[in-house]
Coordinates of C-alpha atoms in Angstrom, one line a residue:
M1126 CA 0.0 0.0 0.0
A1127 CA 1.1 3.5 -0.7
T1128 CA 2.5 5.7 2.0
K1129 CA 0.5 8.7 3.3
E1130 CA 3.2 11.1 1.9
L1131 CA 3.1 9.6 -1.6
L1132 CA -0.7 9.7 -1.7
A1133 CA -0.8 13.3 -0.5
E1134 CA 1.7 14.2 -3.3
Q1135 CA -0.4 12.5 -5.9
L1136 CA -3.9 13.4 -4.8
V1137 CA -4.0 17.1 -5.4
P1138 CA -7.7 17.9 -5.8
A1139 CA -7.2 20.4 -8.7
S1140 CA -5.4 17.8 -10.8
T1141 CA -7.2 14.6 -9.6
V1142 CA -10.2 12.9 -11.2
L1143 CA -12.1 10.0 -9.7
M1144 CA -13.5 7.5 -12.2
T1145 CA -16.1 4.9 -11.5
V1146 CA -16.1 2.0 -14.0
E1147 CA -19.3 0.2 -14.9
C1148 CA -21.0 0.9 -11.5
Q1149 CA -24.4 0.7 -13.3
Q1150 CA -27.6 -1.1 -12.4
G1151 CA -27.3 -3.8 -15.0
V1152 CA -23.8 -4.8 -13.7
V1153 CA -23.7 -4.2 -9.9
G1154 CA -27.4 -3.5 -9.2
A1155 CA -30.2 -5.7 -7.9
D1156 CA -31.2 -6.7 -11.4
S1157 CA -27.6 -7.4 -12.6
A1158 CA -26.9 -9.3 -15.8
L1159 CA -23.9 -10.6 -13.8
P1160 CA -25.3 -11.6 -10.4
E1161 CA -22.1 -13.2 -9.1
L1162 CA -20.1 -10.0 -9.8
A1163 CA -22.9 -7.9 -8.3
K1164 CA -22.9 -10.0 -5.2
V1165 CA -19.1 -9.7 -4.7
A1166 CA -19.2 -6.0 -5.3
R1167 CA -21.8 -5.5 -2.6
E1168 CA -20.8 -8.1 0.0
S1169 CA -17.1 -7.1 -0.2
G1170 CA -18.0 -3.5 0.5
A1171 CA -16.5 -2.4 -2.8
L1172 CA -19.6 -0.6 -4.0
R1173 CA -20.1 1.1 -0.7
N1174 CA -16.5 2.3 -0.8
V1175 CA -17.0 3.7 -4.3
A1176 CA -20.0 5.6 -3.0
R1177 CA -17.9 7.0 -0.1
L1178 CA -15.1 8.1 -2.5
V1179 CA -17.6 9.8 -4.8
A1180 CA -19.2 11.6 -1.9
A1181 CA -15.8 12.8 -0.7
A1182 CA -14.8 13.9 -4.2
H1183 CA -17.9 16.0 -4.4
E1184 CA -17.1 17.6 -1.1
A1185 CA -13.5 18.3 -2.0
G1186 CA -14.3 19.6 -5.5
V1187 CA -12.6 16.6 -7.2
Q1188 CA -14.1 15.9 -10.6
V1189 CA -16.0 12.6 -10.8
L1190 CA -16.4 10.8 -14.1
H1191 CA -18.6 7.7 -14.5
A1192 CA -17.7 5.3 -17.3
V1193 CA -20.7 3.3 -18.5
A1194 CA -20.8 0.4 -20.9
E1195 CA -23.9 0.1 -23.0
R1196 CA -25.2 -1.1 -26.4
R1197 CA -27.8 -0.1 -28.9
P1198 CA -30.9 -2.4 -29.1
D1199 CA -29.9 -3.1 -32.7
G1200 CA -26.3 -3.9 -31.7
R1201 CA -24.8 -1.5 -34.2
G1202 CA -21.2 -0.6 -33.4
A1203 CA -20.9 -3.3 -30.7
S1204 CA -17.8 -5.4 -30.5
R1205 CA -18.1 -9.1 -31.4
N1206 CA -14.4 -10.1 -31.7
A1207 CA -14.2 -11.9 -28.3
R1208 CA -16.1 -14.6 -26.5
L1209 CA -17.0 -12.1 -23.8
F1210 CA -18.9 -9.9 -26.2
R1211 CA -20.8 -12.8 -27.7
A1212 CA -21.8 -14.2 -24.3
A1213 CA -23.0 -10.7 -23.3
E1214 CA -25.5 -10.7 -26.2
R1215 CA -27.2 -13.7 -24.6
L1216 CA -27.5 -12.4 -21.0
P1217 CA -31.0 -11.9 -19.6
V1218 CA -30.4 -8.2 -18.8
Q1219 CA -29.0 -6.1 -21.6
Q1220 CA -27.2 -2.8 -21.1
Y1221 CA -29.4 -0.9 -23.6
S1222 CA -28.8 2.8 -24.0
G1223 CA -31.4 4.8 -22.1
S1224 CA -32.6 1.8 -20.0
R1225 CA -32.5 1.4 -16.2
A1226 CA -29.6 -1.0 -16.6
V1227 CA -27.2 1.8 -17.6
R1228 CA -28.1 4.1 -14.7
I1229 CA -25.5 4.5 -12.0
A1230 CA -26.3 2.1 -9.2
E1231 CA -27.1 3.0 -5.6
P1232 CA -25.7 4.0 -3.2
I1233 CA -23.5 6.1 -5.5
E1234 CA -24.9 9.6 -5.9
V1235 CA -24.4 11.4 -9.2
A1236 CA -24.0 15.2 -8.9
D1237 CA -24.8 17.7 -11.6
E1238 CA -21.1 18.4 -12.1
D1239 CA -20.3 14.7 -12.7
I1240 CA -19.4 13.6 -16.2
V1241 CA -20.9 10.4 -17.6
V1242 CA -19.1 8.8 -20.6
R1243 CA -20.8 6.0 -22.4
R1244 CA -19.1 3.5 -24.7
L1245 CA -20.7 1.2 -27.2
H1246 CA -17.7 -1.0 -27.9
G1247 CA -14.5 -2.5 -26.5
L1248 CA -13.2 -3.5 -23.1
S1249 CA -11.8 -0.2 -21.8
P1250 CA -13.4 2.9 -20.4
M1251 CA -10.6 4.9 -22.0
A1252 CA -9.6 3.4 -25.3
G1253 CA -11.8 4.8 -28.1
T1254 CA -13.8 7.0 -25.8
D1255 CA -13.8 10.7 -24.9
V1256 CA -12.2 10.1 -21.5
D1257 CA -8.6 11.0 -22.4
A1258 CA -9.5 14.3 -24.0
L1259 CA -11.8 15.1 -21.1
L1260 CA -9.2 14.4 -18.5
R1261 CA -6.6 16.6 -20.3
N1262 CA -9.1 19.4 -20.6
L1263 CA -9.8 19.1 -16.8
G1264 CA -6.1 19.3 -16.1
C1265 CA -5.9 15.8 -14.7
R1266 CA -2.6 14.3 -13.7
T1267 CA -3.9 11.6 -11.3
L1268 CA -6.8 9.3 -12.0
I1269 CA -8.4 7.3 -9.2
V1270 CA -9.8 4.1 -10.6
T1271 CA -12.8 2.4 -8.9
G1272 CA -15.5 -0.1 -9.9
V1273 CA -15.7 -3.3 -11.8
S1274 CA -14.4 -5.6 -12.9
A1275 CA -11.0 -6.5 -11.7
N1276 CA -11.0 -9.2 -14.3
V1277 CA -11.3 -7.0 -17.4
A1278 CA -12.3 -3.3 -17.3
I1279 CA -10.3 -2.2 -14.3
P1280 CA -6.9 -3.5 -15.5
N1281 CA -7.7 -2.1 -19.0
A1282 CA -8.4 1.3 -17.4
V1283 CA -5.2 1.3 -15.4
F1284 CA -3.0 0.3 -18.2
D1285 CA -4.5 2.8 -20.6
A1286 CA -4.2 5.6 -18.0
V1287 CA -0.5 4.8 -17.4
N1288 CA 0.2 4.5 -21.1
L1289 CA -1.4 7.9 -21.7
G1290 CA 0.9 9.5 -19.0
Y1291 CA -1.5 9.7 -16.0
T1292 CA -0.6 8.5 -12.5
A1293 CA -3.1 5.8 -11.7
V1294 CA -4.3 5.3 -8.1
V1295 CA -6.2 2.1 -7.5
A1296 CA -8.7 2.1 -4.6
A1297 CA -8.0 -1.5 -3.6
D1298 CA -11.1 -2.0 -1.6
A1299 CA -13.3 -0.1 -4.1
I1300 CA -12.9 -2.6 -7.0
A1301 CA -14.3 -6.1 -7.4
G1302 CA -14.0 -9.1 -9.6
V1303 CA -14.9 -12.8 -9.7
P1304 CA -14.1 -15.0 -7.9
A1305 CA -13.6 -12.7 -4.9
D1306 CA -10.0 -13.9 -4.2
Y1307 CA -9.0 -12.9 -7.7
T1308 CA -9.1 -9.2 -7.0
P1309 CA -6.3 -9.1 -4.3
A1310 CA -4.2 -11.4 -6.5
M1311 CA -4.6 -9.1 -9.5
I1312 CA -3.8 -6.0 -7.4
R1313 CA -0.7 -7.6 -5.9
N1314 CA 0.8 -9.3 -9.0
T1315 CA -0.2 -6.8 -11.7
L1316 CA -1.8 -3.5 -10.8
A1317 CA 0.7 -2.7 -8.0
L1318 CA 3.5 -2.8 -10.6
V1319 CA 2.1 0.1 -12.5
A1320 CA -0.3 2.0 -10.2
T1321 CA -0.3 3.4 -6.7
V1322 CA -2.5 1.1 -4.5
A1323 CA -4.3 2.5 -1.5
G1324 CA -7.3 1.8 0.6
T1325 CA -10.5 3.9 0.6
D1326 CA -9.8 5.3 4.1
A1327 CA -6.3 6.5 3.1
I1328 CA -7.6 8.2 0.0
L1329 CA -10.4 9.8 1.9
G1330 CA -7.9 11.1 4.4
C1331 CA -6.0 12.9 1.6
L1332 CA -9.1 14.2 -0.1
G1333 CA -10.5 15.5 3.2
A1334 CA -7.2 17.2 4.1
G1335 CA -7.2 19.4 0.9
R1336 CA -9.0 22.7 0.5
R1337 CA -12.1 22.5 -1.7
V1338 CA -11.4 23.3 -5.3
T1339 CA -13.9 25.2 -7.4
R1340 CA -13.8 24.2 -11.0
A1341 CA -14.9 26.4 -13.9

């Protein structure tokens, strides 16, 4: 885990953005298309910790960005070049644009100043989306990554952030994957090599210590 000094250096509110990944009703909500993942996200406390971090970011004036995965009912533009995508087409709950499934799940609160970025293809919330351009326009240097899943989207987000020159901070207890014991293994053996890893309480301590930033 990162030291308090390192976190304080990296988590400057004016240049930090908090990103939630696929924290949507159809993924981690009560009517999830992936009930095992939803169960782990809730029972592990990961979803609750995402909500805590979002609330603290709002209080500190840290920009929050919600990355949502969805698809058109006609499937146009959707990826089909991996087994994961083809399996998703057969799930009982579909992440259709405009449906309840793509709304941000409770207990996360979405503020008016939050930015929601929706993608129709691929595995990453950053590759092929507006996220990179938005982060640069926001003056972001450090990206806090939260959400699901530790199996696919979270490592994609971290790798893309690092490759694009951002410092990635992974909230270790605010991400989830399946099976439950996969997440700490992924963090320890992969994400810790490229990102700063910290617990929610440590990140909250840094965000709470900073003066609130007012963004234009």
